[in-house]
PDB file of N, CA, C and O in Angstrom:
ATOM      1  N   MET A 246       9.073 -68.732  44.795  1.00 55.00           N
ATOM      2  CA  MET A 246       9.481 -67.329  44.780  1.00 55.00           C
ATOM      3  C   MET A 246       8.555 -66.480  45.639  1.00 55.00           C
ATOM      4  O   MET A 246       8.908 -65.399  46.025  1.00 55.00           O
ATOM      5  N   ARG A 247       7.389 -66.980  45.920  1.00 62.00           N
ATOM      6  CA  ARG A 247       6.452 -66.178  46.698  1.00 62.00           C
ATOM      7  C   ARG A 247       6.989 -65.932  48.105  1.00 62.00           C
ATOM      8  O   ARG A 247       7.503 -66.831  48.740  1.00 62.00           O
ATOM      9  N   PRO A 248       6.864 -64.691  48.599  1.00 62.00           N
ATOM     10  CA  PRO A 248       7.334 -64.396  49.954  1.00 62.00           C
ATOM     11  C   PRO A 248       6.434 -65.047  50.995  1.00 62.00           C
ATOM     12  O   PRO A 248       5.273 -65.346  50.744  1.00 62.00           O
ATOM     13  N   ASP A 249       6.993 -65.254  52.175  1.00 73.00           N
ATOM     14  CA  ASP A 249       6.230 -65.791  53.289  1.00 73.00           C
ATOM     15  C   ASP A 249       5.273 -64.707  53.782  1.00 73.00           C
ATOM     16  O   ASP A 249       5.691 -63.659  54.254  1.00 73.00           O
ATOM     17  N   THR A 250       3.992 -64.955  53.655  1.00 73.00           N
ATOM     18  CA  THR A 250       2.993 -63.959  54.060  1.00 73.00           C
ATOM     19  C   THR A 250       2.276 -64.360  55.345  1.00 73.00           C
ATOM     20  O   THR A 250       1.309 -63.720  55.729  1.00 73.00           O
ATOM     21  N   SER A 251       2.763 -65.409  56.007  1.00 81.00           N
ATOM     22  CA  SER A 251       2.069 -65.890  57.199  1.00 81.00           C
ATOM     23  C   SER A 251       2.095 -64.881  58.347  1.00 81.00           C
ATOM     24  O   SER A 251       1.223 -64.916  59.210  1.00 81.00           O
ATOM     25  N   ARG A 252       3.077 -63.992  58.375  1.00 77.00           N
ATOM     26  CA  ARG A 252       3.185 -63.011  59.468  1.00 77.00           C
ATOM     27  C   ARG A 252       2.941 -61.587  58.965  1.00 77.00           C
ATOM     28  O   ARG A 252       3.465 -60.632  59.524  1.00 77.00           O
ATOM     29  N   TRP A 253       2.117 -61.407  57.966  1.00 74.00           N
ATOM     30  CA  TRP A 253       1.957 -60.087  57.358  1.00 74.00           C
ATOM     31  C   TRP A 253       1.345 -59.067  58.306  1.00 74.00           C
ATOM     32  O   TRP A 253       1.551 -57.868  58.141  1.00 74.00           O
ATOM     33  N   ARG A 254       0.628 -59.495  59.327  1.00 78.00           N
ATOM     34  CA  ARG A 254       0.028 -58.550  60.280  1.00 78.00           C
ATOM     35  C   ARG A 254       0.962 -58.219  61.450  1.00 78.00           C
ATOM     36  O   ARG A 254       0.650 -57.358  62.256  1.00 78.00           O
ATOM     37  N   ASP A 255       2.073 -58.894  61.538  1.00 81.00           N
ATOM     38  CA  ASP A 255       3.019 -58.689  62.626  1.00 81.00           C
ATOM     39  C   ASP A 255       3.962 -57.538  62.292  1.00 81.00           C
ATOM     40  O   ASP A 255       4.806 -57.647  61.413  1.00 81.00           O
ATOM     41  N   ASN A 256       3.809 -56.410  62.991  1.00 81.00           N
ATOM     42  CA  ASN A 256       4.641 -55.233  62.719  1.00 81.00           C
ATOM     43  C   ASN A 256       6.125 -55.517  62.846  1.00 81.00           C
ATOM     44  O   ASN A 256       6.945 -54.933  62.138  1.00 81.00           O
ATOM     45  N   ASP A 257       6.506 -56.395  63.774  1.00 82.00           N
ATOM     46  CA  ASP A 257       7.920 -56.695  63.980  1.00 82.00           C
ATOM     47  C   ASP A 257       8.561 -57.325  62.741  1.00 82.00           C
ATOM     48  O   ASP A 257       9.763 -57.192  62.537  1.00 82.00           O
ATOM     49  N   SER A 258       7.773 -58.000  61.928  1.00 78.00           N
ATOM     50  CA  SER A 258       8.347 -58.638  60.738  1.00 78.00           C
ATOM     51  C   SER A 258       8.732 -57.608  59.672  1.00 78.00           C
ATOM     52  O   SER A 258       9.371 -57.953  58.689  1.00 78.00           O
ATOM     53  N   TYR A 259       8.367 -56.348  59.858  1.00 80.00           N
ATOM     54  CA  TYR A 259       8.706 -55.291  58.904  1.00 80.00           C
ATOM     55  C   TYR A 259       9.718 -54.294  59.454  1.00 80.00           C
ATOM     56  O   TYR A 259      10.012 -53.293  58.817  1.00 80.00           O
ATOM     57  N   ASP A 260      10.270 -54.554  60.637  1.00 83.00           N
ATOM     58  CA  ASP A 260      11.222 -53.619  61.240  1.00 83.00           C
ATOM     59  C   ASP A 260      12.433 -53.359  60.341  1.00 83.00           C
ATOM     60  O   ASP A 260      12.967 -52.261  60.315  1.00 83.00           O
ATOM     61  N   TYR A 261      12.864 -54.357  59.600  1.00 84.00           N
ATOM     62  CA  TYR A 261      14.040 -54.183  58.751  1.00 84.00           C
ATOM     63  C   TYR A 261      13.808 -53.163  57.633  1.00 84.00           C
ATOM     64  O   TYR A 261      14.765 -52.609  57.093  1.00 84.00           O
ATOM     65  N   PHE A 262      12.567 -52.885  57.299  1.00 83.00           N
ATOM     66  CA  PHE A 262      12.279 -51.881  56.264  1.00 83.00           C
ATOM     67  C   PHE A 262      12.835 -50.504  56.649  1.00 83.00           C
ATOM     68  O   PHE A 262      13.231 -49.735  55.791  1.00 83.00           O
ATOM     69  N   ASP A 263      12.858 -50.216  57.943  1.00 85.00           N
ATOM     70  CA  ASP A 263      13.331 -48.907  58.408  1.00 85.00           C
ATOM     71  C   ASP A 263      14.811 -48.682  58.147  1.00 85.00           C
ATOM     72  O   ASP A 263      15.260 -47.538  58.114  1.00 85.00           O
ATOM     73  N   THR A 264      15.565 -49.744  57.971  1.00 89.00           N
ATOM     74  CA  THR A 264      17.006 -49.614  57.774  1.00 89.00           C
ATOM     75  C   THR A 264      17.440 -49.889  56.343  1.00 89.00           C
ATOM     76  O   THR A 264      18.629 -49.840  56.037  1.00 89.00           O
ATOM     77  N   LEU A 265      16.501 -50.167  55.459  1.00 88.00           N
ATOM     78  CA  LEU A 265      16.851 -50.477  54.068  1.00 88.00           C
ATOM     79  C   LEU A 265      17.275 -49.224  53.307  1.00 88.00           C
ATOM     80  O   LEU A 265      16.660 -48.171  53.455  1.00 88.00           O
ATOM     81  N   PRO A 266      18.313 -49.352  52.470  1.00 89.00           N
ATOM     82  CA  PRO A 266      18.598 -48.252  51.540  1.00 89.00           C
ATOM     83  C   PRO A 266      17.507 -48.242  50.470  1.00 89.00           C
ATOM     84  O   PRO A 266      16.721 -49.190  50.354  1.00 89.00           O
ATOM     85  N   ILE A 267      17.456 -47.215  49.674  1.00 86.00           N
ATOM     86  CA  ILE A 267      16.401 -47.093  48.656  1.00 86.00           C
ATOM     87  C   ILE A 267      16.407 -48.288  47.701  1.00 86.00           C
ATOM     88  O   ILE A 267      15.352 -48.762  47.282  1.00 86.00           O
ATOM     89  N   GLU A 268      17.585 -48.818  47.388  1.00 85.00           N
ATOM     90  CA  GLU A 268      17.670 -49.970  46.498  1.00 85.00           C
ATOM     91  C   GLU A 268      17.036 -51.202  47.143  1.00 85.00           C
ATOM     92  O   GLU A 268      16.374 -51.993  46.474  1.00 85.00           O
ATOM     93  N   GLY A 269      17.256 -51.354  48.447  1.00 87.00           N
ATOM     94  CA  GLY A 269      16.672 -52.487  49.156  1.00 87.00           C
ATOM     95  C   GLY A 269      15.159 -52.392  49.226  1.00 87.00           C
ATOM     96  O   GLY A 269      14.456 -53.396  49.071  1.00 87.00           O
ATOM     97  N   LEU A 270      14.656 -51.200  49.460  1.00 86.00           N
ATOM     98  CA  LEU A 270      13.212 -51.001  49.483  1.00 86.00           C
ATOM     99  C   LEU A 270      12.602 -51.280  48.113  1.00 86.00           C
ATOM    100  O   LEU A 270      11.569 -51.938  48.003  1.00 86.00           O
ATOM    101  N   ALA A 271      13.276 -50.814  47.071  1.00 85.00           N
ATOM    102  CA  ALA A 271      12.789 -51.071  45.710  1.00 85.00           C
ATOM    103  C   ALA A 271      12.754 -52.567  45.431  1.00 85.00           C
ATOM    104  O   ALA A 271      11.797 -53.079  44.850  1.00 85.00           O
ATOM    105  N   TRP A 272      13.806 -53.284  45.853  1.00 85.00           N
ATOM    106  CA  TRP A 272      13.837 -54.729  45.630  1.00 85.00           C
ATOM    107  C   TRP A 272      12.712 -55.418  46.397  1.00 85.00           C
ATOM    108  O   TRP A 272      12.046 -56.309  45.868  1.00 85.00           O
ATOM    109  N   GLU A 273      12.473 -55.031  47.640  1.00 84.00           N
ATOM    110  CA  GLU A 273      11.404 -55.649  48.426  1.00 84.00           C
ATOM    111  C   GLU A 273      10.051 -55.459  47.746  1.00 84.00           C
ATOM    112  O   GLU A 273       9.219 -56.366  47.754  1.00 84.00           O
ATOM    113  N   CYS A 274       9.823 -54.309  47.153  1.00 85.00           N
ATOM    114  CA  CYS A 274       8.558 -54.064  46.453  1.00 85.00           C
ATOM    115  C   CYS A 274       8.497 -54.835  45.142  1.00 85.00           C
ATOM    116  O   CYS A 274       7.470 -55.437  44.818  1.00 85.00           O
ATOM    117  N   LEU A 275       9.599 -54.834  44.393  1.00 87.00           N
ATOM    118  CA  LEU A 275       9.608 -55.521  43.100  1.00 87.00           C
ATOM    119  C   LEU A 275       9.396 -57.011  43.264  1.00 87.00           C
ATOM    120  O   LEU A 275       8.605 -57.616  42.547  1.00 87.00           O
ATOM    121  N   ARG A 276      10.069 -57.627  44.221  1.00 84.00           N
ATOM    122  CA  ARG A 276       9.969 -59.081  44.353  1.00 84.00           C
ATOM    123  C   ARG A 276       8.581 -59.542  44.792  1.00 84.00           C
ATOM    124  O   ARG A 276       8.224 -60.697  44.629  1.00 84.00           O
ATOM    125  N   ARG A 277       7.766 -58.637  45.312  1.00 84.00           N
ATOM    126  CA  ARG A 277       6.403 -58.979  45.697  1.00 84.00           C
ATOM    127  C   ARG A 277       5.397 -58.744  44.558  1.00 84.00           C
ATOM    128  O   ARG A 277       4.240 -59.100  44.683  1.00 84.00           O
ATOM    129  N   HIS A 278       5.842 -58.154  43.493  1.00 89.00           N
ATOM    130  CA  HIS A 278       4.980 -57.793  42.368  1.00 89.00           C
ATOM    131  C   HIS A 278       4.709 -59.048  41.515  1.00 89.00           C
ATOM    132  O   HIS A 278       5.628 -59.664  40.985  1.00 89.00           O
ATOM    133  N   GLU A 279       3.438 -59.447  41.393  1.00 91.00           N
ATOM    134  CA  GLU A 279       3.101 -60.703  40.718  1.00 91.00           C
ATOM    135  C   GLU A 279       3.583 -60.789  39.274  1.00 91.00           C
ATOM    136  O   GLU A 279       4.077 -61.835  38.852  1.00 91.00           O
ATOM    137  N   PRO A 280       3.467 -59.734  38.462  1.00 92.00           N
ATOM    138  CA  PRO A 280       4.009 -59.843  37.102  1.00 92.00           C
ATOM    139  C   PRO A 280       5.520 -60.109  37.092  1.00 92.00           C
ATOM    140  O   PRO A 280       6.015 -60.880  36.269  1.00 92.00           O
ATOM    141  N   TYR A 281       6.247 -59.509  38.032  1.00 89.00           N
ATOM    142  CA  TYR A 281       7.690 -59.790  38.123  1.00 89.00           C
ATOM    143  C   TYR A 281       7.920 -61.236  38.546  1.00 89.00           C
ATOM    144  O   TYR A 281       8.818 -61.916  38.022  1.00 89.00           O
ATOM    145  N   GLN A 282       7.113 -61.740  39.472  1.00 89.00           N
ATOM    146  CA  GLN A 282       7.246 -63.133  39.889  1.00 89.00           C
ATOM    147  C   GLN A 282       7.016 -64.071  38.714  1.00 89.00           C
ATOM    148  O   GLN A 282       7.742 -65.069  38.554  1.00 89.00           O
ATOM    149  N   ARG A 283       6.046 -63.770  37.868  1.00 91.00           N
ATOM    150  CA  ARG A 283       5.804 -64.606  36.678  1.00 91.00           C
ATOM    151  C   ARG A 283       6.981 -64.531  35.717  1.00 91.00           C
ATOM    152  O   ARG A 283       7.400 -65.549  35.154  1.00 91.00           O
ATOM    153  N   HIS A 284       7.527 -63.330  35.536  1.00 89.00           N
ATOM    154  CA  HIS A 284       8.685 -63.159  34.661  1.00 89.00           C
ATOM    155  C   HIS A 284       9.866 -63.977  35.186  1.00 89.00           C
ATOM    156  O   HIS A 284      10.529 -64.684  34.432  1.00 89.00           O
ATOM    157  N   TYR A 285      10.103 -63.903  36.478  1.00 87.00           N
ATOM    158  CA  TYR A 285      11.213 -64.641  37.070  1.00 87.00           C
ATOM    159  C   TYR A 285      10.987 -66.146  36.968  1.00 87.00           C
ATOM    160  O   TYR A 285      11.910 -66.910  36.686  1.00 87.00           O
ATOM    161  N   GLN A 286       9.747 -66.580  37.170  1.00 90.00           N
ATOM    162  CA  GLN A 286       9.441 -68.008  37.038  1.00 90.00           C
ATOM    163  C   GLN A 286       9.725 -68.492  35.625  1.00 90.00           C
ATOM    164  O   GLN A 286      10.231 -69.592  35.426  1.00 90.00           O
ATOM    165  N   ALA A 287       9.418 -67.654  34.634  1.00 90.00           N
ATOM    166  CA  ALA A 287       9.732 -68.017  33.243  1.00 90.00           C
ATOM    167  C   ALA A 287      11.242 -68.145  33.041  1.00 90.00           C
ATOM    168  O   ALA A 287      11.711 -69.029  32.313  1.00 90.00           O
ATOM    169  N   LEU A 288      12.008 -67.276  33.694  1.00 88.00           N
ATOM    170  CA  LEU A 288      13.470 -67.390  33.603  1.00 88.00           C
ATOM    171  C   LEU A 288      13.948 -68.694  34.225  1.00 88.00           C
ATOM    172  O   LEU A 288      14.841 -69.359  33.689  1.00 88.00           O
ATOM    173  N   LEU A 289      13.373 -69.077  35.352  1.00 88.00           N
ATOM    174  CA  LEU A 289      13.752 -70.335  35.988  1.00 88.00           C
ATOM    175  C   LEU A 289      13.411 -71.526  35.102  1.00 88.00           C
ATOM    176  O   LEU A 289      14.196 -72.466  34.984  1.00 88.00           O
ATOM    177  N   THR A 290      12.242 -71.469  34.481  1.00 91.00           N
ATOM    178  CA  THR A 290      11.796 -72.556  33.620  1.00 91.00           C
ATOM    179  C   THR A 290      12.742 -72.761  32.445  1.00 91.00           C
ATOM    180  O   THR A 290      13.023 -73.895  32.053  1.00 91.00           O
ATOM    181  N   THR A 291      13.247 -71.675  31.892  1.00 91.00           N
ATOM    182  CA  THR A 291      14.160 -71.769  30.752  1.00 91.00           C
ATOM    183  C   THR A 291      15.627 -71.815  31.180  1.00 91.00           C
ATOM    184  O   THR A 291      16.521 -71.767  30.340  1.00 91.00           O
ATOM    185  N   ARG A 292      15.846 -71.888  32.504  1.00 89.00           N
ATOM    186  CA  ARG A 292      17.206 -71.935  33.075  1.00 89.00           C
ATOM    187  C   ARG A 292      18.040 -70.722  32.675  1.00 89.00           C
ATOM    188  O   ARG A 292      19.229 -70.815  32.423  1.00 89.00           O
ATOM    189  N   ALA A 293      17.391 -69.579  32.593  1.00 86.00           N
ATOM    190  CA  ALA A 293      18.074 -68.350  32.184  1.00 86.00           C
ATOM    191  C   ALA A 293      18.170 -67.346  33.328  1.00 86.00           C
ATOM    192  O   ALA A 293      18.422 -66.173  33.090  1.00 86.00           O
ATOM    193  N   GLU A 294      17.999 -67.815  34.580  1.00 81.00           N
ATOM    194  CA  GLU A 294      17.964 -66.869  35.695  1.00 81.00           C
ATOM    195  C   GLU A 294      19.305 -66.204  35.973  1.00 81.00           C
ATOM    196  O   GLU A 294      19.359 -65.149  36.595  1.00 81.00           O
ATOM    197  N   LYS A 295      20.398 -66.784  35.488  1.00 85.00           N
ATOM    198  CA  LYS A 295      21.709 -66.168  35.724  1.00 85.00           C
ATOM    199  C   LYS A 295      22.175 -65.316  34.551  1.00 85.00           C
ATOM    200  O   LYS A 295      23.187 -64.640  34.649  1.00 85.00           O
ATOM    201  N   ALA A 296      21.432 -65.345  33.463  1.00 86.00           N
ATOM    202  CA  ALA A 296      21.778 -64.522  32.299  1.00 86.00           C
ATOM    203  C   ALA A 296      21.371 -63.081  32.564  1.00 86.00           C
ATOM    204  O   ALA A 296      20.393 -62.825  33.276  1.00 86.00           O
ATOM    205  N   PRO A 297      22.104 -62.122  32.028  1.00 83.00           N
ATOM    206  CA  PRO A 297      21.702 -60.715  32.208  1.00 83.00           C
ATOM    207  C   PRO A 297      20.319 -60.470  31.606  1.00 83.00           C
ATOM    208  O   PRO A 297      19.958 -61.053  30.586  1.00 83.00           O
ATOM    209  N   PHE A 298      19.553 -59.606  32.263  1.00 82.00           N
ATOM    210  CA  PHE A 298      18.249 -59.219  31.730  1.00 82.00           C
ATOM    211  C   PHE A 298      18.439 -58.487  30.419  1.00 82.00           C
ATOM    212  O   PHE A 298      19.349 -57.671  30.275  1.00 82.00           O
ATOM    213  N   HIS A 299      17.556 -58.745  29.483  1.00 85.00           N
ATOM    214  CA  HIS A 299      17.527 -57.998  28.227  1.00 85.00           C
ATOM    215  C   HIS A 299      17.269 -56.530  28.577  1.00 85.00           C
ATOM    216  O   HIS A 299      16.536 -56.224  29.524  1.00 85.00           O
ATOM    217  N   PRO A 300      17.862 -55.570  27.842  1.00 84.00           N
ATOM    218  CA  PRO A 300      17.645 -54.148  28.156  1.00 84.00           C
ATOM    219  C   PRO A 300      16.168 -53.752  28.269  1.00 84.00           C
ATOM    220  O   PRO A 300      15.799 -52.937  29.113  1.00 84.00           O
ATOM    221  N   ALA A 301      15.314 -54.344  27.430  1.00 86.00           N
ATOM    222  CA  ALA A 301      13.879 -54.015  27.518  1.00 86.00           C
ATOM    223  C   ALA A 301      13.301 -54.475  28.853  1.00 86.00           C
ATOM    224  O   ALA A 301      12.481 -53.780  29.462  1.00 86.00           O
ATOM    225  N   ALA A 302      13.729 -55.644  29.342  1.00 85.00           N
ATOM    226  CA  ALA A 302      13.256 -56.138  30.635  1.00 85.00           C
ATOM    227  C   ALA A 302      13.797 -55.268  31.768  1.00 85.00           C
ATOM    228  O   ALA A 302      13.105 -55.021  32.751  1.00 85.00           O
ATOM    229  N   GLN A 303      15.019 -54.791  31.632  1.00 84.00           N
ATOM    230  CA  GLN A 303      15.585 -53.902  32.645  1.00 84.00           C
ATOM    231  C   GLN A 303      14.764 -52.628  32.757  1.00 84.00           C
ATOM    232  O   GLN A 303      14.488 -52.148  33.860  1.00 84.00           O
ATOM    233  N   ARG A 304      14.341 -52.088  31.619  1.00 83.00           N
ATOM    234  CA  ARG A 304      13.505 -50.876  31.651  1.00 83.00           C
ATOM    235  C   ARG A 304      12.116 -51.190  32.200  1.00 83.00           C
ATOM    236  O   ARG A 304      11.558 -50.419  32.970  1.00 83.00           O
ATOM    237  N   GLN A 305      11.569 -52.344  31.815  1.00 86.00           N
ATOM    238  CA  GLN A 305      10.227 -52.729  32.263  1.00 86.00           C
ATOM    239  C   GLN A 305      10.143 -52.794  33.783  1.00 86.00           C
ATOM    240  O   GLN A 305       9.159 -52.356  34.373  1.00 86.00           O
ATOM    241  N   TRP A 306      11.156 -53.334  34.429  1.00 83.00           N
ATOM    242  CA  TRP A 306      11.128 -53.513  35.871  1.00 83.00           C
ATOM    243  C   TRP A 306      11.806 -52.375  36.619  1.00 83.00           C
ATOM    244  O   TRP A 306      11.991 -52.453  37.824  1.00 83.00           O
ATOM    245  N   GLY A 307      12.158 -51.315  35.921  1.00 81.00           N
ATOM    246  CA  GLY A 307      12.732 -50.154  36.585  1.00 81.00           C
ATOM    247  C   GLY A 307      14.160 -50.356  37.051  1.00 81.00           C
ATOM    248  O   GLY A 307      14.606 -49.715  37.986  1.00 81.00           O
ATOM    249  N   LEU A 308      14.879 -51.252  36.399  1.00 76.00           N
ATOM    250  CA  LEU A 308      16.259 -51.526  36.781  1.00 76.00           C
ATOM    251  C   LEU A 308      17.236 -50.594  36.084  1.00 76.00           C
ATOM    252  O   LEU A 308      18.411 -50.574  36.413  1.00 76.00           O
ATOM    253  N   ARG A 309      16.759 -49.848  35.130  1.00 73.00           N
ATOM    254  CA  ARG A 309      17.577 -48.870  34.421  1.00 73.00           C
ATOM    255  C   ARG A 309      16.731 -47.629  34.188  1.00 73.00           C
ATOM    256  O   ARG A 309      15.528 -47.703  33.979  1.00 73.00           O
ATOM    257  N   PHE A 310      17.383 -46.494  34.191  1.00 68.00           N
ATOM    258  CA  PHE A 310      16.674 -45.256  33.883  1.00 68.00           C
ATOM    259  C   PHE A 310      16.482 -45.157  32.376  1.00 68.00           C
ATOM    260  O   PHE A 310      17.306 -45.655  31.602  1.00 68.00           O
ATOM    261  N   PRO A 311      15.417 -44.507  31.919  1.00 68.00           N
ATOM    262  CA  PRO A 311      15.119 -44.468  30.493  1.00 68.00           C
ATOM    263  C   PRO A 311      16.073 -43.610  29.670  1.00 68.00           C
ATOM    264  O   PRO A 311      16.195 -43.803  28.471  1.00 68.00           O
ATOM    265  N   GLY A 312      16.754 -42.673  30.264  1.00 71.00           N
ATOM    266  CA  GLY A 312      17.635 -41.789  29.498  1.00 71.00           C
ATOM    267  C   GLY A 312      19.052 -41.827  30.021  1.00 71.00           C
ATOM    268  O   GLY A 312      19.385 -42.572  30.942  1.00 71.00           O
ATOM    269  N   HIS A 313      19.883 -41.027  29.420  1.00 73.00           N
ATOM    270  CA  HIS A 313      21.268 -40.935  29.855  1.00 73.00           C
ATOM    271  C   HIS A 313      21.383 -39.976  31.028  1.00 73.00           C
ATOM    272  O   HIS A 313      20.604 -39.043  31.169  1.00 73.00           O
ATOM    273  N   ALA A 314      22.381 -40.217  31.869  1.00 69.00           N
ATOM    274  CA  ALA A 314      22.629 -39.325  32.992  1.00 69.00           C
ATOM    275  C   ALA A 314      23.135 -37.988  32.472  1.00 69.00           C
ATOM    276  O   ALA A 314      23.811 -37.917  31.453  1.00 69.00           O
ATOM    277  N   GLY A 315      22.794 -36.944  33.139  1.00 71.00           N
ATOM    278  CA  GLY A 315      23.236 -35.621  32.731  1.00 71.00           C
ATOM    279  C   GLY A 315      23.133 -34.639  33.868  1.00 71.00           C
ATOM    280  O   GLY A 315      22.644 -34.955  34.952  1.00 71.00           O
ATOM    281  N   PHE A 316      23.594 -33.447  33.642  1.00 70.00           N
ATOM    282  CA  PHE A 316      23.531 -32.402  34.651  1.00 70.00           C
ATOM    283  C   PHE A 316      22.129 -31.821  34.711  1.00 70.00           C
ATOM    284  O   PHE A 316      21.425 -31.747  33.709  1.00 70.00           O
ATOM    285  N   VAL A 317      21.739 -31.419  35.882  1.00 68.00           N
ATOM    286  CA  VAL A 317      20.440 -30.790  36.078  1.00 68.00           C
ATOM    287  C   VAL A 317      20.689 -29.369  36.561  1.00 68.00           C
ATOM    288  O   VAL A 317      21.382 -29.150  37.546  1.00 68.00           O
ATOM    289  N   GLY A 318      20.151 -28.409  35.852  1.00 66.00           N
ATOM    290  CA  GLY A 318      20.260 -27.028  36.279  1.00 66.00           C
ATOM    291  C   GLY A 318      18.941 -26.550  36.837  1.00 66.00           C
ATOM    292  O   GLY A 318      17.920 -26.651  36.197  1.00 66.00           O
ATOM    293  N   LEU A 319      18.958 -26.053  38.037  1.00 68.00           N
ATOM    294  CA  LEU A 319      17.719 -25.633  38.682  1.00 68.00           C
ATOM    295  C   LEU A 319      17.643 -24.111  38.782  1.00 68.00           C
ATOM    296  O   LEU A 319      16.995 -23.575  39.665  1.00 68.00           O
ATOM    297  N   GLY A 320      18.337 -23.446  37.899  1.00 69.00           N
ATOM    298  CA  GLY A 320      18.272 -21.996  37.900  1.00 69.00           C
ATOM    299  C   GLY A 320      19.234 -21.343  38.886  1.00 69.00           C
ATOM    300  O   GLY A 320      19.048 -20.172  39.235  1.00 69.00           O
ATOM    301  N   ALA A 321      20.265 -22.062  39.310  1.00 65.00           N
ATOM    302  CA  ALA A 321      21.240 -21.451  40.216  1.00 65.00           C
ATOM    303  C   ALA A 321      22.013 -20.373  39.484  1.00 65.00           C
ATOM    304  O   ALA A 321      22.319 -20.494  38.297  1.00 65.00           O
ATOM    305  N   ARG A 322      22.315 -19.312  40.163  1.00 69.00           N
ATOM    306  CA  ARG A 322      23.009 -18.196  39.532  1.00 69.00           C
ATOM    307  C   ARG A 322      24.521 -18.304  39.652  1.00 69.00           C
ATOM    308  O   ARG A 322      25.256 -17.592  38.985  1.00 69.00           O
ATOM    309  N   ARG A 323      24.962 -19.187  40.537  1.00 65.00           N
ATOM    310  CA  ARG A 323      26.408 -19.384  40.659  1.00 65.00           C
ATOM    311  C   ARG A 323      26.669 -20.814  41.144  1.00 65.00           C
ATOM    312  O   ARG A 323      25.762 -21.518  41.560  1.00 65.00           O
ATOM    313  N   SER A 324      27.902 -21.229  41.105  1.00 64.00           N
ATOM    314  CA  SER A 324      28.280 -22.585  41.490  1.00 64.00           C
ATOM    315  C   SER A 324      28.185 -22.772  42.990  1.00 64.00           C
ATOM    316  O   SER A 324      28.382 -21.835  43.769  1.00 64.00           O
ATOM    317  N   LEU A 325      27.870 -24.013  43.378  1.00 62.00           N
ATOM    318  CA  LEU A 325      27.871 -24.366  44.780  1.00 62.00           C
ATOM    319  C   LEU A 325      29.296 -24.669  45.218  1.00 62.00           C
ATOM    320  O   LEU A 325      30.059 -25.286  44.493  1.00 62.00           O
ATOM    321  N   VAL A 326      29.633 -24.263  46.394  1.00 60.00           N
ATOM    322  CA  VAL A 326      30.944 -24.558  46.961  1.00 60.00           C
ATOM    323  C   VAL A 326      30.725 -25.231  48.308  1.00 60.00           C
ATOM    324  O   VAL A 326      30.020 -24.717  49.157  1.00 60.00           O
ATOM    325  N   ALA A 327      31.349 -26.404  48.466  1.00 55.00           N
ATOM    326  CA  ALA A 327      31.193 -27.139  49.727  1.00 55.00           C
ATOM    327  C   ALA A 327      31.977 -26.458  50.832  1.00 55.00           C
ATOM    328  O   ALA A 327      32.970 -25.857  50.638  1.00 55.00           O
TER     329      ALA A 327
END
């Protein structure tokens, strides 16, 4: 699971970061995180890598927001119109 780090000093090997959506950037950071790598290795060991993550694990790794979605009011005095 460890990423190839042999070219870590080569700027060209990171060019794709410039085109990643926020989800892709988050995944690139998460997959390099050693505690996540250990968690994933444990899933592989128990052959549970295709099972959905437990909700607590989803929160631990930032895969779910802690609360429910809702409207945010920033003090606007009237509705926005496109």
